[in-house]
mmCIF file of C-alpha atoms and ligand atoms in Angstrom:
data_model
loop_
_atom_site.group_PDB
_atom_site.id
_atom_site.type_symbol
_atom_site.label_atom_id
_atom_site.label_comp_id
_atom_site.label_asym_id
_atom_site.label_seq_id
_atom_site.Cartn_x
_atom_site.Cartn_y
_atom_site.Cartn_z
ATOM 1 C CA SER Z 168 -2.522 29.595 -4.969
ATOM 2 C CA VAL Z 169 -4.881 31.836 -3.115
ATOM 3 C CA ASP Z 170 -4.995 34.265 -6.041
ATOM 4 C CA ALA Z 171 -6.371 31.613 -8.310
ATOM 5 C CA ASN Z 172 -9.056 30.816 -5.779
ATOM 6 C CA VAL Z 173 -10.234 34.331 -5.327
ATOM 7 C CA ILE Z 174 -12.710 35.770 -7.692
ATOM 8 C CA ALA Z 175 -13.303 39.392 -7.104
ATOM 9 C CA LEU Z 176 -16.460 40.792 -8.435
ATOM 10 C CA LYS Z 177 -17.151 44.406 -8.490
ATOM 11 C CA ALA Z 178 -20.811 45.097 -8.667
ATOM 12 C CA GLN Z 179 -22.215 48.497 -9.182
ATOM 13 C CA ALA Z 180 -25.229 48.893 -6.973
ATOM 14 C CA ASP Z 181 -27.642 51.812 -7.334
ATOM 15 C CA ARG Z 182 -25.811 54.232 -5.118
ATOM 16 C CA GLU Z 183 -22.833 52.368 -3.586
ATOM 17 C CA GLN Z 184 -20.017 50.169 -4.859
ATOM 18 C CA VAL Z 185 -20.015 46.580 -3.571
ATOM 19 C CA LEU Z 186 -16.953 44.318 -3.538
ATOM 20 C CA VAL Z 187 -17.749 40.590 -3.514
ATOM 21 C CA ILE Z 188 -14.917 38.111 -2.881
ATOM 22 C CA LEU Z 189 -15.613 34.429 -3.496
ATOM 23 C CA TYR Z 190 -13.175 31.891 -2.088
ATOM 24 C CA ASP Z 191 -13.212 28.617 -3.954
ATOM 25 C CA VAL Z 192 -13.203 26.053 -1.132
ATOM 26 C CA THR Z 193 -13.756 23.025 -3.356
ATOM 27 C CA TYR Z 194 -10.169 21.826 -2.903
ATOM 28 C CA LEU Z 195 -10.231 22.333 0.883
ATOM 29 C CA ARG Z 196 -13.542 20.467 1.094
ATOM 30 C CA GLN Z 197 -12.099 17.603 -0.930
ATOM 31 C CA VAL Z 198 -9.052 17.332 1.354
ATOM 32 C CA GLU Z 199 -11.328 17.500 4.411
ATOM 33 C CA GLN Z 200 -13.582 14.787 2.950
ATOM 34 C CA MET Z 201 -10.571 12.571 2.163
ATOM 35 C CA GLN Z 202 -9.334 12.934 5.740
ATOM 36 C CA LEU Z 203 -12.786 12.071 7.098
ATOM 37 C CA ASP Z 204 -13.001 9.038 4.790
ATOM 38 C CA PHE Z 205 -9.534 7.908 5.906
ATOM 39 C CA VAL Z 206 -10.414 8.190 9.600
ATOM 40 C CA GLY Z 207 -13.692 6.340 8.965
ATOM 41 C CA ASN Z 208 -11.877 3.561 7.090
ATOM 42 C CA VAL Z 209 -9.166 3.327 9.743
ATOM 43 C CA SER Z 210 -11.729 2.924 12.533
ATOM 44 C CA HIS Z 211 -13.570 0.277 10.572
ATOM 45 C CA GLU Z 212 -10.388 -1.621 9.685
ATOM 46 C CA LEU Z 213 -9.133 -1.539 13.288
ATOM 47 C CA LYS Z 214 -12.456 -2.728 14.641
ATOM 48 C CA THR Z 215 -12.414 -5.935 12.609
ATOM 49 C CA PRO Z 216 -9.381 -7.587 14.291
ATOM 50 C CA VAL Z 217 -10.206 -6.119 17.716
ATOM 51 C CA THR Z 218 -13.741 -7.544 17.555
ATOM 52 C CA ALA Z 219 -12.355 -10.962 16.603
ATOM 53 C CA ILE Z 220 -9.724 -10.917 19.358
ATOM 54 C CA SER Z 221 -12.155 -9.954 22.110
ATOM 55 C CA GLY Z 222 -14.869 -12.285 20.790
ATOM 56 C CA PHE Z 223 -12.661 -15.372 20.705
ATOM 57 C CA ALA Z 224 -11.043 -14.522 24.052
ATOM 58 C CA GLU Z 225 -14.483 -14.148 25.684
ATOM 59 C CA THR Z 226 -15.654 -17.463 24.245
ATOM 60 C CA LEU Z 227 -12.540 -19.165 25.613
ATOM 61 C CA LEU Z 228 -13.054 -17.616 29.044
ATOM 62 C CA ALA Z 229 -16.709 -18.675 29.044
ATOM 63 C CA GLY Z 230 -15.597 -22.318 28.956
ATOM 64 C CA ALA Z 231 -14.400 -23.157 25.431
ATOM 65 C CA LYS Z 232 -10.824 -23.309 26.762
ATOM 66 C CA ASP Z 233 -11.595 -26.679 28.380
ATOM 67 C CA ASP Z 234 -11.519 -28.336 24.962
ATOM 68 C CA PRO Z 235 -7.837 -28.511 23.910
ATOM 69 C CA ALA Z 236 -8.581 -28.480 20.148
ATOM 70 C CA THR Z 237 -10.824 -25.397 20.443
ATOM 71 C CA LEU Z 238 -8.289 -23.703 22.709
ATOM 72 C CA ASP Z 239 -5.562 -24.251 20.121
ATOM 73 C CA GLN Z 240 -7.735 -23.096 17.199
ATOM 74 C CA PHE Z 241 -8.978 -19.942 18.939
ATOM 75 C CA LEU Z 242 -5.502 -18.998 20.199
ATOM 76 C CA ASN Z 243 -4.231 -19.246 16.628
ATOM 77 C CA ILE Z 244 -6.986 -16.913 15.432
ATOM 78 C CA ILE Z 245 -6.215 -14.462 18.239
ATOM 79 C CA HIS Z 246 -2.536 -14.589 17.310
ATOM 80 C CA ASP Z 247 -3.219 -14.004 13.574
ATOM 81 C CA GLU Z 248 -5.584 -11.128 14.289
ATOM 82 C CA SER Z 249 -3.030 -9.461 16.593
ATOM 83 C CA THR Z 250 -0.445 -9.734 13.811
ATOM 84 C CA ARG Z 251 -2.916 -8.099 11.405
ATOM 85 C CA LEU Z 252 -3.584 -5.355 13.914
ATOM 86 C CA THR Z 253 0.146 -4.662 14.200
ATOM 87 C CA SER Z 254 0.577 -4.486 10.390
ATOM 88 C CA LEU Z 255 -2.400 -2.154 10.150
ATOM 89 C CA ILE Z 256 -1.090 0.211 12.809
ATOM 90 C CA THR Z 257 2.396 0.220 11.215
ATOM 91 C CA ASP Z 258 0.920 0.996 7.769
ATOM 92 C CA ILE Z 259 -1.434 3.676 9.101
ATOM 93 C CA LEU Z 260 1.461 5.386 10.901
ATOM 94 C CA THR Z 261 3.605 5.210 7.752
ATOM 95 C CA LEU Z 262 0.886 6.993 5.791
ATOM 96 C CA SER Z 263 -0.187 9.505 8.398
ATOM 97 C CA ARG Z 264 3.203 11.098 8.960
ATOM 98 C CA PRO Z 265 4.767 10.796 5.543
ATOM 99 C CA SER Z 266 7.004 13.861 5.680
ATOM 100 C CA ASP Z 267 8.349 13.314 9.208
ATOM 101 C CA ALA Z 268 11.544 11.794 7.887
ATOM 102 C CA PRO Z 269 12.762 13.507 4.722
ATOM 103 C CA ALA Z 270 14.263 11.170 2.123
ATOM 104 C CA LYS Z 271 17.937 10.586 2.844
ATOM 105 C CA HIS Z 272 20.368 9.647 0.127
ATOM 106 C CA SER Z 273 23.022 6.991 0.361
ATOM 107 C CA ALA Z 274 24.256 4.217 -1.927
ATOM 108 C CA VAL Z 275 21.682 1.427 -1.689
ATOM 109 C CA ASP Z 276 22.592 -2.061 -2.917
ATOM 110 C CA LEU Z 277 19.545 -3.328 -4.804
ATOM 111 C CA ASN Z 278 20.386 -7.037 -4.606
ATOM 112 C CA GLN Z 279 20.745 -6.709 -0.848
ATOM 113 C CA LEU Z 280 17.297 -5.088 -0.450
ATOM 114 C CA LEU Z 281 15.693 -7.666 -2.740
ATOM 115 C CA ASP Z 282 17.373 -10.601 -0.971
ATOM 116 C CA GLN Z 283 16.083 -9.414 2.391
ATOM 117 C CA ALA Z 284 12.567 -9.016 0.993
ATOM 118 C CA VAL Z 285 12.613 -12.472 -0.604
ATOM 119 C CA LYS Z 286 13.926 -14.038 2.630
ATOM 120 C CA SER Z 287 11.076 -12.554 4.648
ATOM 121 C CA LEU Z 288 8.657 -14.212 2.208
ATOM 122 C CA ALA Z 289 10.374 -17.626 2.297
ATOM 123 C CA LYS Z 290 7.363 -19.357 3.882
ATOM 124 C CA PRO Z 291 4.624 -18.346 1.389
ATOM 125 C CA ILE Z 292 7.078 -18.760 -1.536
ATOM 126 C CA LYS Z 293 7.737 -22.330 -0.441
ATOM 127 C CA GLU Z 294 4.065 -23.099 0.245
ATOM 128 C CA LYS Z 295 3.057 -21.930 -3.236
ATOM 129 C CA GLN Z 296 6.189 -23.451 -4.805
ATOM 130 C CA LEU Z 297 6.905 -20.199 -6.619
ATOM 131 C CA ASP Z 298 9.875 -19.664 -8.884
ATOM 132 C CA VAL Z 299 11.419 -16.334 -7.847
ATOM 133 C CA ASN Z 300 14.058 -14.810 -10.138
ATOM 134 C CA ILE Z 301 16.000 -11.675 -9.327
ATOM 135 C CA ASN Z 302 17.716 -10.262 -12.407
ATOM 136 C CA VAL Z 303 19.751 -7.420 -10.985
ATOM 137 C CA PRO Z 304 23.406 -6.861 -11.949
ATOM 138 C CA ASP Z 305 25.821 -7.638 -9.087
ATOM 139 C CA GLY Z 306 26.745 -4.610 -7.038
ATOM 140 C CA LEU Z 307 24.164 -2.322 -8.677
ATOM 141 C CA THR Z 308 23.566 0.605 -6.333
ATOM 142 C CA ILE Z 309 21.303 3.617 -6.448
ATOM 143 C CA GLN Z 310 21.488 6.862 -4.503
ATOM 144 C CA SER Z 311 18.280 6.633 -2.534
ATOM 145 C CA ASP Z 312 16.634 6.253 0.862
ATOM 146 C CA ASP Z 313 17.037 2.600 1.867
ATOM 147 C CA VAL Z 314 14.048 2.540 4.264
ATOM 148 C CA LYS Z 315 11.598 4.058 1.785
ATOM 149 C CA LEU Z 316 12.922 2.043 -1.158
ATOM 150 C CA SER Z 317 12.752 -1.114 0.913
ATOM 151 C CA GLN Z 318 9.074 -0.420 1.659
ATOM 152 C CA VAL Z 319 8.356 -0.089 -2.070
ATOM 153 C CA ILE Z 320 10.178 -3.341 -2.857
ATOM 154 C CA ARG Z 321 8.653 -5.308 0.015
ATOM 155 C CA ASN Z 322 5.093 -4.250 -0.739
ATOM 156 C CA LEU Z 323 5.331 -5.011 -4.469
ATOM 157 C CA LEU Z 324 7.050 -8.342 -3.815
ATOM 158 C CA ASN Z 325 4.468 -9.255 -1.140
ATOM 159 C CA ASN Z 326 1.678 -8.715 -3.636
ATOM 160 C CA ALA Z 327 3.489 -10.594 -6.420
ATOM 161 C CA VAL Z 328 3.671 -13.577 -4.038
ATOM 162 C CA PHE Z 329 0.266 -13.354 -2.367
ATOM 163 C CA TYR Z 330 -1.787 -12.792 -5.517
ATOM 164 C CA ASN Z 331 0.113 -15.479 -7.412
ATOM 165 C CA ARG Z 332 -1.031 -18.998 -8.257
ATOM 166 C CA GLU Z 333 0.632 -22.251 -7.181
ATOM 167 C CA HIS Z 334 3.785 -23.066 -9.176
ATOM 168 C CA GLY Z 335 3.727 -19.524 -10.555
ATOM 169 C CA SER Z 336 6.710 -17.251 -10.951
ATOM 170 C CA VAL Z 337 7.906 -13.818 -9.834
ATOM 171 C CA ASP Z 338 10.533 -12.001 -11.897
ATOM 172 C CA VAL Z 339 12.229 -8.868 -10.665
ATOM 173 C CA THR Z 340 14.393 -7.131 -13.245
ATOM 174 C CA ALA Z 341 16.507 -3.994 -13.021
ATOM 175 C CA THR Z 342 17.634 -2.013 -16.048
ATOM 176 C CA THR Z 343 19.551 1.244 -15.992
ATOM 177 C CA GLN Z 344 19.296 4.280 -18.210
ATOM 178 C CA PRO Z 345 21.607 7.318 -17.965
ATOM 179 C CA ASN Z 346 19.334 9.214 -15.588
ATOM 180 C CA GLN Z 347 17.023 6.583 -14.216
ATOM 181 C CA LEU Z 348 16.671 3.053 -13.000
ATOM 182 C CA THR Z 349 13.755 0.817 -13.952
ATOM 183 C CA LEU Z 350 12.641 -2.039 -11.723
ATOM 184 C CA THR Z 351 9.927 -4.414 -12.914
ATOM 185 C CA PHE Z 352 7.994 -6.846 -10.728
ATOM 186 C CA GLN Z 353 6.307 -9.405 -12.923
ATOM 187 C CA ASP Z 354 3.991 -12.098 -11.558
ATOM 188 C CA THR Z 355 1.843 -14.884 -12.974
ATOM 189 C CA GLY Z 356 -1.017 -14.203 -10.577
ATOM 190 C CA ILE Z 357 -4.737 -13.465 -10.759
ATOM 191 C CA GLY Z 358 -4.269 -10.144 -12.585
ATOM 192 C CA ILE Z 359 -6.220 -6.914 -12.113
ATOM 193 C CA ALA Z 360 -9.143 -5.772 -14.299
ATOM 194 C CA ASP Z 361 -8.775 -2.427 -16.112
ATOM 195 C CA ALA Z 362 -11.439 -0.717 -13.996
ATOM 196 C CA ASP Z 363 -9.638 -1.691 -10.769
ATOM 197 C CA GLN Z 364 -6.175 -0.722 -12.014
ATOM 198 C CA GLN Z 365 -7.064 2.949 -11.639
ATOM 199 C CA ARG Z 366 -8.106 2.497 -8.028
ATOM 200 C CA ILE Z 367 -5.691 0.051 -6.389
ATOM 201 C CA PHE Z 368 -3.335 2.833 -5.270
ATOM 202 C CA GLU Z 369 -6.157 4.356 -3.180
ATOM 203 C CA ARG Z 370 -5.996 3.786 0.555
ATOM 204 C CA PHE Z 371 -7.946 0.664 1.589
ATOM 205 C CA TYR Z 372 -9.063 -0.137 -1.950
ATOM 206 C CA ARG Z 373 -9.016 -3.881 -2.563
ATOM 207 C CA VAL Z 374 -10.394 -5.841 -5.494
ATOM 208 C CA ASP Z 375 -11.333 -8.749 -3.247
ATOM 209 C CA LYS Z 376 -11.557 -7.881 0.454
ATOM 210 C CA ALA Z 377 -11.771 -11.463 1.682
ATOM 211 C CA ARG Z 378 -8.725 -12.554 -0.301
ATOM 212 C CA SER Z 379 -6.676 -9.546 0.834
ATOM 213 C CA ARG Z 380 -7.582 -10.167 4.496
ATOM 214 C CA HIS Z 381 -6.803 -13.852 4.176
ATOM 215 C CA ASN Z 382 -3.316 -12.904 2.951
ATOM 216 C CA GLY Z 383 -2.869 -10.550 5.898
ATOM 217 C CA GLY Z 384 -3.307 -7.537 3.585
ATOM 218 C CA THR Z 385 -4.131 -4.131 5.014
ATOM 219 C CA GLY Z 386 -5.260 -2.508 1.764
ATOM 220 C CA LEU Z 387 -2.552 0.113 2.285
ATOM 221 C CA GLY Z 388 0.435 -1.550 0.581
ATOM 222 C CA LEU Z 389 0.126 0.178 -2.791
ATOM 223 C CA ALA Z 390 -0.869 3.519 -1.230
ATOM 224 C CA ILE Z 391 2.446 3.329 0.658
ATOM 225 C CA VAL Z 392 4.274 2.415 -2.582
ATOM 226 C CA ALA Z 393 2.826 5.504 -4.292
ATOM 227 C CA GLU Z 394 3.576 7.760 -1.316
ATOM 228 C CA MET Z 395 7.189 6.562 -0.947
ATOM 229 C CA LEU Z 396 7.853 6.865 -4.682
ATOM 230 C CA GLN Z 397 6.517 10.394 -4.667
ATOM 231 C CA GLN Z 398 8.959 11.228 -1.875
ATOM 232 C CA LEU Z 399 11.801 9.569 -3.800
ATOM 233 C CA GLY Z 400 10.968 11.396 -7.032
ATOM 234 C CA GLY Z 401 10.028 8.113 -8.713
ATOM 235 C CA ASP Z 402 6.949 6.696 -10.357
ATOM 236 C CA VAL Z 403 5.052 3.437 -10.798
ATOM 237 C CA ALA Z 404 3.067 2.072 -13.729
ATOM 238 C CA ILE Z 405 0.944 -1.057 -13.968
ATOM 239 C CA HIS Z 406 0.281 -3.490 -16.753
ATOM 240 C CA SER Z 407 -2.040 -6.386 -16.028
ATOM 241 C CA GLN Z 408 -4.282 -9.003 -17.552
ATOM 242 C CA VAL Z 409 -6.869 -10.935 -15.554
ATOM 243 C CA GLY Z 410 -5.883 -14.591 -15.178
ATOM 244 C CA VAL Z 411 -2.448 -14.012 -16.726
ATOM 245 C CA GLY Z 412 -0.504 -11.780 -14.381
ATOM 246 C CA THR Z 413 0.596 -8.318 -13.410
ATOM 247 C CA THR Z 414 3.716 -6.215 -13.964
ATOM 248 C CA PHE Z 415 4.499 -3.180 -11.847
ATOM 249 C CA THR Z 416 7.179 -0.938 -13.378
ATOM 250 C CA VAL Z 417 8.969 1.376 -10.968
ATOM 251 C CA THR Z 418 11.191 4.174 -12.230
ATOM 252 C CA LEU Z 419 13.620 5.997 -9.958
ATOM 253 C CA PRO Z 420 15.996 8.863 -10.599
ATOM 254 C CA ARG Z 421 19.670 7.792 -10.440
HETATM 255 P P1 ADP P 6 -3.572 -5.415 0.090
HETATM 256 O O1 ADP P 6 -3.075 -5.330 1.476
HETATM 257 O O2 ADP P 6 -5.035 -5.691 -0.005
HETATM 258 O O3 ADP P 6 -2.751 -6.330 -0.775
HETATM 259 P P2 ADP P 6 -2.537 -3.277 -1.607
HETATM 260 O O4 ADP P 6 -2.685 -1.805 -1.482
HETATM 261 O O5 ADP P 6 -1.146 -3.833 -1.578
HETATM 262 O O6 ADP P 6 -3.437 -3.910 -0.477
HETATM 263 O O7 ADP P 6 -3.220 -3.720 -2.955
HETATM 264 C C1 ADP P 6 -4.551 -3.287 -3.246
HETATM 265 C C2 ADP P 6 -5.294 -4.332 -4.044
HETATM 266 O O8 ADP P 6 -4.724 -4.445 -5.354
HETATM 267 C C3 ADP P 6 -5.208 -5.736 -3.462
HETATM 268 O O9 ADP P 6 -6.216 -5.956 -2.488
HETATM 269 C C4 ADP P 6 -5.416 -6.609 -4.705
HETATM 270 O O10 ADP P 6 -6.798 -6.720 -4.984
HETATM 271 C C5 ADP P 6 -4.778 -5.787 -5.822
HETATM 272 N N1 ADP P 6 -3.397 -6.210 -6.152
HETATM 273 C C6 ADP P 6 -2.251 -5.615 -5.733
HETATM 274 N N2 ADP P 6 -1.164 -6.219 -6.256
HETATM 275 C C7 ADP P 6 -1.629 -7.234 -7.023
HETATM 276 C C8 ADP P 6 -1.005 -8.226 -7.857
HETATM 277 N N3 ADP P 6 0.328 -8.307 -7.995
HETATM 278 N N4 ADP P 6 -1.821 -9.106 -8.522
HETATM 279 C C9 ADP P 6 -3.158 -9.024 -8.398
HETATM 280 N N5 ADP P 6 -3.806 -8.116 -7.630
HETATM 281 C C10 ADP P 6 -3.057 -7.225 -6.948
#
């Protein structure tokens, strides 16, 4: 509140009375700095795929296209980088107008949302030969916003797949309490060190940039999870051990 940020000092000068009002702008400065950092990060992140796309296209135009193998390889890179660019723009837009669409509430079938998310990951699940188990009671519904909840589920499931090892497993379990629903996403992946656990929900924070990029990661997935859960009145906790795996526990009001 403004009141809390205003310190009024009355100083008695020799002959006149002086009123000094100090506004504490620390919070405003912090918000301003965060916005500047975000814009700086966004520009940097957008430049990476754009530079690759224009670089490879120029090389092709300069003559490399005459070699069929090079043509094929470079077109694949251009295609992958355009896909990355699209994911980035989608994620940035999701985060930059978070309150545009207020959370709507309808009965959301959890198995249905999870099935869709698993289906969209069929290719990497098959490539890594992962064992994916969904332990959610049939017909379990929750009053929530399906679009926002789906973003939470997709992003956590994506990570459980992409940061997993070959022949690993992903277990999603739902349990209900009178006033809340708990969803756990447990993987047998690379794990996250304690020091990083505090930071992974920050925008663009990645433990291993190269690995995240290779997986098509934008560094915004968990920031979106946190933002959506805040809008849904939910929460997320993390438990992880390096080399063993990670469990994200999501709680939602029922
Ligand atoms: P990204 O697009 O890089 O995956 P996220 O915001 O989804 O961005 O995650 C931030 C970082 O947290 C990732 O780069 C990765 O280092 C780490 N991380 C997230 N989920 C997991 C997981 N299930 N196992 C191991 N590391 C993870």
